[in-house]
Amino acid sequence: MAEVPSPQMTEQLDNEEVREILKNTTDLRQYSRQIEKEFKEVENKSIEDYIAESQNIANLHNQINDCDDVLERMENMLMSFQSVLNNISTEITQLQRKSVSMSLQLTNRQSVKAQLSQFIEDMAVSEEMINIIMETPVTERDFNTQLNVLNHKLSLVKELSFNESKSTSDVSDVLQKLRLKAMAKIRSYLLEQIYKFRKPMTNYQIPQNAMLKHKFFFEFILSNERHVAQEICSEYIDTMGKIYYSYFKSYSTRLTSLKFEESCTKDDLMGIEDNASKGLFSKMTSLKHKSTIFTIGKRGDILNQQLEAPIVVPHAQLKNRYTVEALFRSEQYALVDNACREYLFVTEFFMVRGTQAQDLFNQIMGKTLTLMIKNLETSIHDCFDTIAMFLCIHLIFRYQLMCHKRCVPALDKYWDSLQAVIWPRFELVFRLNIQSIHDCDPTKFNKELGPHYITRRYAEFSAAIVGISEHFPNELVSRLLLELQNEVECFILRMAAIFPTRKDQLIYLINNYDLVLGVLMEHTRDNSKEAEAFREQLNSRSAEYVEEILAPHFGGIIQFVKECEHFFEKEQMDELRKQERRSLALVASFSANWKKSLEELNREVLLSFPSLLTGSQLLQLALASLVQYYHRFHKLLTPNARAQLTNIHVVMVEIKKYKSNY
């Protein structure tokens, strides 16, 4: 296919052609005539060609006309097809509408059919259900299944009867008869299970488990005949209330017989001297059967390892005797175990919650709880064992927490009542102990430098109370402990005052403070308030004691240091030189006697304190103080006196011989 020249190319060719013509021809008119002649010839030839092809052109015209006819017919045919298609579309739309309508009708009919079928099924009473309800025992699984079906039908009929539905009249009589029969059988079964509780030596957990297995029975009765449900509930309350009351009354009485025969009395207060009127044999028997009053020992295990230990079985422990708190723990743990199980049972079986559950529980256990509170009031009335009462209080805290973990809040008021009984008695006896110390007459006691028995009692007692209350602190207890501590400190000071010399007084104070601090640190935290108070007192008295025991042997040096040290600080060397004669005498005396003084100091300290550790610590404190005074004395001496003074290294070597291995 020839390439069509662009306008630029055409113009270029014309320009070249014009240049060629101008170059080769000189006469333009002649050239114009020649061109016209050529055009004429071309025109004539073109006419001749058209004439020669006229037949073909005529044929072509005829063919075009024929094509127009064919196309017209085709157009008509297509228009006809379009009309037909429009009609078909209209019919399809109509069919679609009919289809939607029929689908909706089908859905509605199916819905009605399902509801109607379900309604008929719910309303119809089958022969199988009638036979099972009438003849099958209530413990069979089929009875339970059909009872659920019957309950559903009764609920439906009751609902339809409110709407005055006529369909209920066909089955209501049959359903009511089945209801009465089912209720009679269930009532008989449940009462039979409740009556089993009344048999002696019955493990009532077995009937309770059987009732829980068929707990729907009570739900059926409750929804269909409330007075029968109330009858069953009342029968259960009456039966279990009497059982618990009888059991705990008997158990409490038997536990009481296992208590130590010799209990604490008002003569066993902290400040009262041991009763010397008892014979040796009597005292031995008492110690054998009665726990120490002011020492906790292993009694604290009752709050930890023994908290959930098996309860005491009285007939199996006739030869054993127990403390107050051990019997209290056994009784309360038995109550916790039974009460928690009972509360969980009534909430599940009788379908009650909150206030209703609490009321039902109180109806069952109320009489028993009242009995136990009265028994506690009786037993605590003449109790003088403060540690036992405090352990009982903390048992209450722990058992209340245990009940909450088991989701049983029903005993909260009971625990509060027990505390209301124990706390006043605990405070009273605690204050009696404080008063007994206040009333002590120091002049009636022997002048012994060792720890006083009241101090030992206080140390053990205070450590016990602090240790017990560590997890459950109480403001009243803290206040009572502080009062007791103040009274004991006053007593120790009053006792120290009966000794004639200050050194003996300090020995007595240190022995007592050291005992208290040692016991407190053994049984409580090191940073307890009580330990800190006695540690401060011990440090203060120890420092004073060191000054007292150093004075007879090295008092001159100590006095010289205290009197002349300010001259050295103010650089008054002339004044120090004036003391040279005095200092030379002190140096000579020290050089002659210092080894002997160290031996006497060692013997005196170790003999004054029953605790080797305490004596050793005080000796080391005294020697350290001596070294400090020696250094200070050395600074104050003139060169002449300093040259005559025993070398400090020699003194240190000798002092190291008295270093303790404790």
XYZ file of C-alpha atoms in Angstrom:
662
model
C 0.000 0.000 0.000
C 1.473 3.375 -1.158
C 2.328 5.820 1.497
C 0.235 9.022 1.391
C 2.512 12.060 1.205
C 2.142 14.612 3.933
C 1.215 18.275 3.124
C 4.799 19.329 3.736
C 6.086 16.727 1.299
C 3.454 17.759 -1.341
C 4.366 21.387 -1.026
C 8.022 20.502 -1.380
C 7.340 18.444 -4.524
C 5.258 21.299 -6.072
C 8.041 23.737 -5.374
C 10.563 21.499 -7.064
C 8.260 20.969 -10.038
C 7.770 24.719 -10.443
C 11.530 25.237 -10.282
C 11.964 22.509 -12.929
C 9.376 24.161 -15.234
C 10.925 27.582 -14.840
C 14.307 26.101 -15.574
C 13.340 24.216 -18.782
C 10.627 26.514 -20.258
C 10.740 30.093 -21.130
C 7.104 30.627 -22.387
C 4.534 30.067 -19.643
C 1.474 30.647 -21.862
C 2.589 27.922 -24.181
C 3.135 25.676 -21.225
C -0.380 26.515 -19.921
C -1.972 25.600 -23.261
C -0.099 22.349 -23.238
C -1.408 21.530 -19.801
C -5.023 22.274 -20.772
C -4.643 20.027 -23.761
C -3.423 17.246 -21.547
C -6.391 17.753 -19.181
C -8.789 17.525 -22.150
C -7.273 14.292 -23.275
C -7.506 12.851 -19.835
C -11.175 13.918 -19.570
C -12.042 12.296 -22.897
C -10.324 9.097 -21.884
C -12.247 9.128 -18.584
C -15.585 9.520 -20.415
C -14.711 6.661 -22.672
C -13.885 4.521 -19.637
C -17.282 5.328 -18.022
C -19.089 4.495 -21.246
C -17.177 1.254 -21.457
C -18.128 0.356 -17.847
C -21.776 1.565 -17.945
C -23.194 -1.969 -17.943
C -21.229 -2.880 -14.859
C -22.335 0.301 -13.124
C -25.978 -0.492 -13.902
C -25.520 -3.985 -12.510
C -23.937 -2.555 -9.393
C -26.917 -0.222 -8.934
C -29.327 -3.111 -9.221
C -27.365 -5.110 -6.690
C -27.434 -2.207 -4.252
C -31.211 -1.979 -4.564
C -31.520 -5.703 -3.944
C -29.378 -5.350 -0.818
C -31.607 -2.536 0.420
C -34.628 -4.831 0.091
C -32.923 -7.612 1.960
C -31.845 -5.260 4.750
C -35.395 -3.879 5.033
C -36.781 -7.384 5.444
C -34.147 -8.125 8.040
C -35.093 -4.957 9.927
C -38.726 -5.986 9.960
C -37.818 -9.438 11.207
C -35.685 -8.015 14.021
C -38.423 -5.647 15.064
C -40.751 -8.622 15.254
C -38.210 -10.489 17.412
C -37.907 -7.433 19.715
C -41.667 -7.349 20.206
C -41.701 -11.055 21.038
C -38.838 -10.630 23.533
C -40.698 -7.781 25.240
C -43.671 -10.065 25.701
C -41.468 -12.833 27.104
C -39.854 -10.396 29.627
C -43.299 -9.372 30.837
C -44.271 -13.027 31.298
C -40.999 -13.751 33.183
C -41.656 -10.832 35.542
C -45.156 -12.153 36.216
C -43.793 -15.650 36.846
C -41.174 -14.240 39.242
C -43.844 -12.443 41.234
C -45.920 -15.613 41.387
C -42.818 -17.558 42.535
C -42.097 -15.099 45.363
C -45.696 -15.226 46.462
C -45.758 -19.039 46.409
C -42.410 -19.164 48.329
C -43.818 -16.870 51.014
C -46.936 -18.999 51.268
C -44.765 -22.118 51.588
C -42.650 -20.524 54.332
C -45.724 -19.450 56.249
C -47.261 -22.886 55.928
C -44.048 -24.561 57.069
C -43.811 -22.178 60.043
C -47.376 -22.853 60.989
C -46.792 -26.536 60.500
C -43.717 -26.501 62.806
C -45.491 -24.517 65.498
C -48.609 -26.562 65.160
C -46.635 -29.798 65.249
C -44.722 -28.602 68.334
C -47.950 -27.470 69.955
C -49.608 -30.803 69.232
C -46.546 -32.616 70.553
C -46.538 -30.438 73.681
C -50.222 -30.915 74.257
C -50.467 -34.598 73.475
C -50.181 -37.018 76.387
C -48.558 -40.268 75.306
C -49.358 -43.682 76.742
C -45.673 -44.113 77.543
C -45.651 -41.039 79.755
C -48.833 -42.112 81.536
C -47.464 -45.605 82.238
C -44.077 -44.346 83.477
C -45.549 -41.648 85.746
C -48.091 -44.047 87.185
C -46.021 -47.222 87.607
C -42.252 -46.524 87.434
C -40.364 -45.852 90.727
C -39.220 -42.254 91.145
C -35.570 -43.273 91.303
C -35.618 -44.565 87.715
C -34.113 -42.402 85.011
C -37.219 -42.728 82.783
C -39.384 -41.279 85.536
C -37.157 -38.242 85.821
C -37.246 -37.739 82.047
C -41.026 -37.992 81.828
C -41.403 -35.769 84.889
C -39.560 -33.019 83.024
C -41.908 -33.514 80.053
C -44.956 -33.433 82.340
C -43.716 -30.239 83.996
C -43.337 -28.621 80.579
C -46.881 -29.645 79.531
C -48.343 -28.346 82.808
C -46.603 -25.010 82.367
C -47.895 -24.747 78.774
C -51.470 -25.589 79.752
C -51.319 -23.074 82.597
C -50.093 -20.400 80.216
C -52.750 -21.198 77.599
C -55.515 -21.238 80.185
C -54.864 -17.569 80.892
C -55.616 -16.892 77.202
C -58.821 -18.989 77.421
C -57.548 -21.474 74.860
C -60.101 -24.221 74.199
C -57.424 -26.758 73.297
C -56.415 -27.104 76.968
C -59.748 -28.675 77.944
C -58.890 -31.889 76.072
C -55.793 -32.690 78.123
C -56.084 -30.701 81.339
C -57.861 -33.492 83.259
C -55.277 -36.102 82.296
C -52.397 -33.790 83.101
C -53.828 -32.852 86.497
C -54.235 -36.521 87.421
C -50.665 -37.217 86.365
C -49.524 -34.184 88.352
C -51.223 -35.407 91.510
C -49.823 -38.907 91.074
C -46.292 -37.620 90.443
C -46.455 -35.275 93.420
C -47.693 -38.049 95.708
C -44.836 -40.337 94.676
C -42.230 -37.554 94.960
C -43.552 -36.382 98.326
C -43.408 -39.927 99.668
C -39.848 -40.393 98.371
C -38.495 -37.096 99.754
C -40.101 -37.609 103.165
C -38.668 -41.122 103.210
C -35.185 -39.699 102.603
C -35.693 -37.089 105.331
C -36.865 -39.753 107.799
C -33.639 -41.668 107.164
C -31.809 -38.840 108.915
C -33.571 -39.738 112.134
C -32.120 -43.233 112.369
C -29.297 -43.498 114.953
C -25.722 -43.583 113.629
C -26.893 -42.532 110.161
C -24.424 -40.875 107.832
C -26.764 -38.139 106.684
C -24.566 -37.282 103.702
C -25.950 -40.373 101.928
C -29.627 -39.266 101.984
C -28.545 -35.712 101.143
C -26.622 -36.927 98.102
C -29.662 -38.977 97.037
C -31.852 -35.877 97.335
C -29.375 -33.764 95.344
C -29.352 -36.412 92.625
C -33.103 -35.832 92.231
C -33.179 -32.119 93.067
C -35.639 -31.530 90.190
C -38.297 -33.236 92.330
C -38.444 -30.266 94.690
C -38.450 -27.832 91.777
C -41.449 -29.725 90.295
C -43.343 -29.626 93.586
C -42.481 -25.976 94.175
C -43.818 -24.923 90.781
C -47.012 -26.988 91.050
C -47.987 -27.191 94.743
C -46.332 -24.771 97.108
C -47.945 -26.075 100.285
C -46.463 -29.546 99.659
C -43.061 -27.917 99.031
C -43.452 -26.017 102.311
C -44.343 -29.265 104.083
C -41.184 -30.971 102.809
C -39.034 -27.959 103.658
C -40.492 -27.720 107.171
C -39.984 -31.428 107.749
C -36.370 -31.134 106.641
C -35.778 -28.084 108.848
C -37.296 -29.778 111.878
C -35.380 -33.031 111.345
C -31.961 -31.554 110.613
C -32.315 -28.909 113.297
C -32.870 -31.604 115.942
C -30.058 -33.765 114.557
C -27.482 -30.975 114.620
C -28.603 -29.800 118.037
C -28.422 -33.305 119.493
C -25.046 -34.038 117.885
C -23.301 -30.854 118.967
C -24.853 -30.922 122.423
C -23.498 -34.417 122.975
C -20.155 -33.633 121.312
C -19.613 -30.471 123.379
C -20.395 -32.332 126.596
C -17.977 -35.133 125.778
C -15.241 -32.690 124.777
C -15.590 -30.914 128.110
C -14.661 -34.153 129.891
C -11.338 -34.188 128.013
C -10.211 -30.814 129.413
C -7.263 -30.666 131.818
C -8.496 -31.216 135.333
C -6.365 -28.392 136.727
C -7.155 -25.279 134.724
C -5.804 -21.787 135.184
C -7.272 -19.779 138.039
C -6.910 -16.297 139.451
C -3.882 -17.606 141.372
C -2.062 -18.158 138.057
C -1.718 -14.509 137.092
C 1.641 -13.208 135.913
C 2.506 -11.283 139.051
C 1.388 -13.907 141.565
C 4.091 -16.117 143.039
C 3.874 -19.863 142.497
C 1.744 -21.428 145.215
C 4.146 -23.024 147.588
C 1.362 -24.662 149.563
C 1.076 -27.383 146.944
C 3.147 -30.407 147.736
C 5.841 -31.642 145.418
C 3.714 -34.503 144.149
C 0.763 -32.205 143.492
C 2.938 -29.796 141.514
C 4.434 -32.593 139.448
C 0.951 -33.847 138.585
C -0.122 -30.343 137.585
C 2.863 -29.823 135.290
C 2.270 -33.194 133.746
C -1.320 -32.480 132.801
C -1.438 -28.711 132.323
C 0.231 -26.661 129.576
C 2.466 -23.804 130.626
C 0.326 -20.731 131.166
C 2.607 -18.051 129.784
C 4.613 -20.083 127.255
C 3.099 -20.925 123.897
C 5.420 -23.807 123.035
C 3.784 -25.884 120.300
C 0.326 -24.537 121.043
C 0.701 -22.114 118.125
C 0.666 -25.058 115.694
C -3.087 -25.119 116.148
C -3.306 -22.071 113.851
C -1.228 -23.676 111.100
C -0.543 -27.415 110.809
C -3.418 -28.454 113.090
C -5.998 -25.989 111.751
C -7.675 -28.616 109.547
C -6.553 -31.682 111.486
C -9.181 -34.377 112.193
C -11.511 -33.493 115.039
C -11.087 -35.053 118.470
C -13.143 -38.236 118.862
C -14.084 -38.278 122.575
C -14.643 -42.024 123.055
C -11.299 -42.770 121.382
C -9.356 -40.221 123.463
C -10.609 -40.936 126.971
C -7.086 -41.188 128.383
C -5.836 -37.969 126.780
C -6.353 -34.435 127.980
C -6.443 -31.288 125.858
C -6.022 -27.543 126.235
C -8.935 -25.133 125.950
C -7.974 -24.015 122.450
C -7.546 -27.612 121.194
C -11.078 -28.537 122.268
C -12.393 -25.250 120.877
C -10.693 -25.941 117.528
C -12.150 -29.429 117.290
C -15.671 -28.214 118.064
C -15.537 -25.238 115.695
C -13.948 -27.231 112.866
C -16.726 -29.815 113.200
C -19.230 -26.971 112.981
C -17.497 -25.415 109.953
C -17.483 -28.738 108.116
C -21.145 -29.485 108.829
C -22.450 -25.941 108.435
C -20.708 -25.347 105.099
C -22.007 -28.610 103.698
C -25.514 -27.848 104.977
C -25.542 -24.319 103.536
C -24.397 -25.503 100.125
C -27.015 -28.285 100.209
C -29.981 -26.047 101.039
C -28.983 -23.444 98.428
C -28.772 -26.096 95.732
C -31.711 -28.331 96.665
C -34.208 -25.721 97.865
C -33.064 -23.195 95.219
C -32.591 -20.242 97.560
C -30.033 -17.437 97.498
C -29.038 -14.433 99.581
C -31.408 -13.555 102.416
C -33.660 -16.565 101.800
C -30.705 -18.928 102.061
C -29.569 -17.231 105.282
C -33.064 -17.488 106.802
C -33.389 -21.173 105.882
C -29.915 -21.903 107.267
C -30.754 -20.079 110.507
C -33.922 -22.136 110.909
C -31.866 -25.324 110.651
C -28.720 -24.337 112.576
C -29.965 -21.466 114.729
C -30.697 -23.502 117.838
C -27.367 -25.309 117.555
C -25.405 -22.076 117.129
C -27.150 -20.554 120.149
C -26.236 -23.631 122.189
C -22.566 -23.373 121.197
C -22.452 -19.669 122.044
C -23.931 -20.402 125.494
C -21.456 -23.250 126.036
C -18.616 -20.893 125.185
C -19.959 -18.273 127.586
C -20.025 -20.906 130.341
C -16.536 -22.257 129.664
C -14.931 -18.843 129.200
C -16.521 -17.350 132.300
C -13.858 -18.720 134.645
C -10.986 -18.978 132.149
C -7.731 -17.274 133.107
C -5.619 -18.667 130.250
C -5.037 -15.549 128.151
C -3.038 -17.354 125.459
C -5.777 -19.955 125.067
C -8.422 -17.253 124.616
C -6.239 -15.402 122.109
C -5.679 -18.608 120.143
C -9.455 -19.154 120.102
C -9.962 -15.650 118.690
C -7.474 -16.325 115.903
C -9.061 -19.690 115.205
C -12.282 -17.756 114.637
C -10.497 -15.444 112.159
C -9.119 -18.378 110.203
C -12.331 -20.411 110.165
C -14.317 -17.372 109.036
C -11.837 -16.934 106.197
C -12.195 -20.638 105.389
C -15.992 -20.282 105.190
C -15.647 -17.351 102.794
C -13.338 -19.410 100.574
C -16.062 -22.069 100.486
C -18.601 -19.361 99.542
C -20.494 -19.744 102.819
C -21.255 -16.366 104.466
C -23.983 -17.820 106.705
C -21.767 -18.092 109.812
C -20.546 -14.482 109.871
C -22.923 -13.417 112.647
C -22.014 -16.532 114.622
C -18.305 -15.706 114.445
C -19.061 -12.156 115.556
C -21.026 -13.529 118.520
C -18.130 -15.764 119.566
C -15.741 -12.825 119.430
C -18.182 -10.749 121.465
C -17.960 -13.453 124.150
C -14.181 -13.918 124.154
C -12.823 -10.376 123.666
C -14.207 -8.881 126.933
C -12.940 -11.858 128.958
C -9.564 -11.708 127.189
C -9.205 -8.011 127.981
C -10.306 -8.526 131.590
C -7.788 -11.308 132.271
C -5.078 -9.385 130.419
C -5.656 -6.374 132.655
C -5.712 -8.640 135.726
C -2.226 -9.801 134.737
C -1.111 -6.190 134.367
C -2.615 -5.320 137.743
C -0.981 -8.332 139.389
C 2.427 -7.001 138.314
C 1.530 -3.515 139.506
C 0.581 -4.916 142.929
C 3.859 -6.828 143.381
C 5.971 -5.777 146.374
C 9.671 -5.993 145.369
C 10.770 -6.268 149.006
C 9.111 -9.691 149.309
C 11.355 -11.253 146.677
C 14.858 -12.633 147.143
C 17.735 -10.417 146.079
C 18.915 -12.403 143.085
C 20.786 -10.766 140.222
C 19.460 -13.244 137.640
C 16.288 -12.726 135.567
C 13.120 -12.532 137.653
C 10.438 -15.158 137.037
C 7.935 -12.385 136.277
C 10.291 -11.094 133.599
C 10.521 -14.581 132.121
C 6.757 -14.939 132.206
C 6.338 -11.590 130.512
C 8.928 -12.392 127.838
C 7.287 -15.711 126.922
C 3.784 -14.272 127.134
C 4.553 -11.155 125.092
C 6.370 -13.217 122.428
C 3.375 -15.544 122.241
C 0.829 -12.739 121.801
C 2.969 -10.849 119.259
C 3.643 -14.026 117.288
C -0.025 -15.041 117.185
C -1.276 -11.597 116.134
C 1.325 -11.139 113.389
C -1.116 -11.953 110.559
C -4.192 -10.361 112.175
C -3.029 -7.226 114.053
C -5.480 -5.661 116.478
C -5.457 -2.202 118.052
C -6.759 -3.412 121.427
C -4.058 -6.084 121.651
C -1.340 -3.573 120.744
C -2.601 -1.195 123.429
C -2.723 -3.943 126.078
C 0.771 -5.130 125.147
C 2.096 -1.594 125.528
C 0.461 -1.248 128.954
C 1.903 -4.604 130.011
C 5.347 -3.628 128.717
C 5.291 -0.337 130.640
C 4.208 -2.108 133.811
C 6.919 -4.761 133.477
C 9.574 -2.089 132.861
C 8.423 -0.273 135.997
C 8.515 -3.536 137.943
C 12.054 -4.295 136.748
C 13.163 -0.811 137.827
C 11.465 -1.229 141.210
C 13.156 -4.588 141.683
C 16.542 -3.116 140.716
C 16.098 -0.426 143.344
C 16.299 -2.999 146.167
C 19.980 -3.649 145.387
C 22.353 -1.365 147.300
C 24.998 -0.693 144.634
C 24.557 0.763 141.185
C 26.588 -2.025 139.658
C 24.268 -4.699 141.060
C 21.289 -2.711 139.860
C 22.733 -2.569 136.360
C 23.553 -6.302 136.395
C 19.952 -7.049 137.376
C 18.552 -4.743 134.683
C 20.806 -6.152 131.970
C 19.967 -9.763 132.886
C 16.253 -9.051 132.698
C 16.358 -6.933 129.546
C 18.590 -9.490 127.846
C 16.179 -12.294 128.694
C 13.174 -10.410 127.313
C 15.008 -9.421 124.140
C 16.293 -12.959 123.561
C 12.843 -14.527 123.899
C 11.208 -11.872 121.699
C 13.787 -12.278 118.947
C 13.416 -16.052 119.065
C 9.646 -16.060 118.606
C 8.901 -12.802 116.731
C 10.361 -10.516 114.108
C 13.600 -8.721 115.038
C 12.062 -5.337 114.286
C 8.951 -5.700 116.439
C 8.098 -2.696 118.617
C 8.612 -4.672 121.812
C 12.047 -5.954 120.717
C 13.174 -2.462 119.697
C 12.124 -0.994 123.056
C 14.057 -3.569 125.107
C 17.063 -3.446 122.760
C 17.302 0.290 123.408
C 17.076 -0.246 127.159
C 19.684 -3.019 127.037
C 22.164 -0.895 125.066
C 21.741 2.039 127.422
C 22.230 -0.052 130.585
C 25.151 -1.950 129.035
C 27.010 1.299 128.306
C 26.434 2.456 131.865
C 27.553 -0.920 133.258
C 30.794 -0.731 131.280
C 31.585 2.608 132.920
C 30.831 1.105 136.341
C 33.112 -1.925 136.023
C 35.970 0.050 134.461
C 35.945 2.658 137.239
C 37.534 0.559 140.050
C 40.446 -0.529 137.856
C 40.954 2.346 135.440
C 38.891 5.115 137.052
C 41.887 7.442 137.410
C 42.667 7.349 133.698
C 38.999 7.799 132.806
C 38.682 10.748 135.174
C 41.896 12.302 133.832
C 40.643 11.998 130.231
C 37.296 13.573 131.042
C 38.867 16.467 132.983
C 41.818 17.290 130.703
C 40.584 16.479 127.226
C 39.129 19.960 126.785
C 42.641 21.452 127.336
C 43.898 19.459 124.359
C 40.942 20.494 122.236
C 41.562 24.166 123.063
C 45.339 23.703 122.556
C 46.082 24.802 126.155
C 49.316 22.822 126.374
C 50.547 24.688 129.440
C 47.600 23.379 131.418
C 48.366 19.838 130.255
C 52.000 20.181 131.346
C 50.800 21.204 134.784
C 49.079 17.753 135.001
C 52.329 15.878 134.259
C 52.912 14.737 137.844
C 49.374 13.372 138.028
C 49.673 11.673 134.674
C 53.015 10.063 135.640
C 51.363 8.568 138.710
C 48.529 7.200 136.580
C 51.018 5.749 134.071
C 52.968 4.048 136.839
C 49.807 2.627 138.390
C 48.553 1.366 135.022
C 51.868 -0.248 134.132
C 51.952 -2.069 137.452
C 48.341 -3.353 137.575
C 46.790 -3.462 134.078
C 47.183 -7.212 133.484
C 45.769 -8.072 136.904
C 42.914 -5.645 136.314
C 42.043 -7.337 133.026
C 41.895 -10.736 134.749
C 39.667 -9.429 137.533
C 37.472 -7.651 134.970
C 37.050 -10.855 132.998
C 36.211 -12.931 136.083
C 33.775 -10.363 137.449
C 31.817 -9.974 134.216
C 31.495 -13.675 133.475
C 30.376 -14.476 137.028
C 27.750 -11.728 137.051
C 25.722 -12.983 134.087
C 24.179 -16.434 133.713
C 24.255 -16.070 129.932
C 27.788 -16.669 128.660
C 26.945 -14.850 125.462
C 25.746 -11.761 127.325
C 28.762 -11.790 129.642
C 31.144 -12.147 126.721
C 29.500 -9.300 124.814
C 29.698 -7.019 127.839
C 33.358 -7.934 128.411
C 34.195 -7.132 124.789
C 32.287 -3.859 125.124
C 34.254 -2.988 128.262
C 37.600 -3.830 126.651
C 36.717 -1.791 123.556
C 35.823 1.146 125.791
C 39.109 0.694 127.676
C 41.090 0.846 124.416
C 39.289 4.051 123.431
C 40.079 5.651 126.802
C 43.673 4.439 126.476
C 44.080 6.151 123.083
C 42.570 9.365 124.396
C 44.827 9.204 127.512
C 47.890 8.676 125.299
C 47.140 11.901 123.367
C 46.996 13.941 126.574
C 50.394 12.834 127.966
C 53.616 14.812 127.840
C 56.522 13.216 125.932
C 58.134 12.165 129.228
C 54.981 10.432 130.503
C 54.211 8.960 127.080
C 57.637 7.297 126.990
C 56.891 5.478 130.281
C 53.406 4.299 129.203
C 52.977 0.642 128.213
C 52.941 0.254 124.446
C 49.398 -0.003 123.014
C 50.375 -3.064 120.964
C 51.331 -4.936 124.116
C 47.956 -4.039 125.658
C 46.077 -5.146 122.492
C 47.861 -8.519 122.439
C 46.794 -9.138 126.028
C 43.220 -8.011 125.363
C 42.933 -10.456 122.449
C 43.413 -13.302 124.929
C 39.988 -12.474 126.328
C 38.276 -12.575 122.963
C 35.223 -14.832 123.189
C 34.377 -17.683 120.871
C 30.640 -17.374 121.567
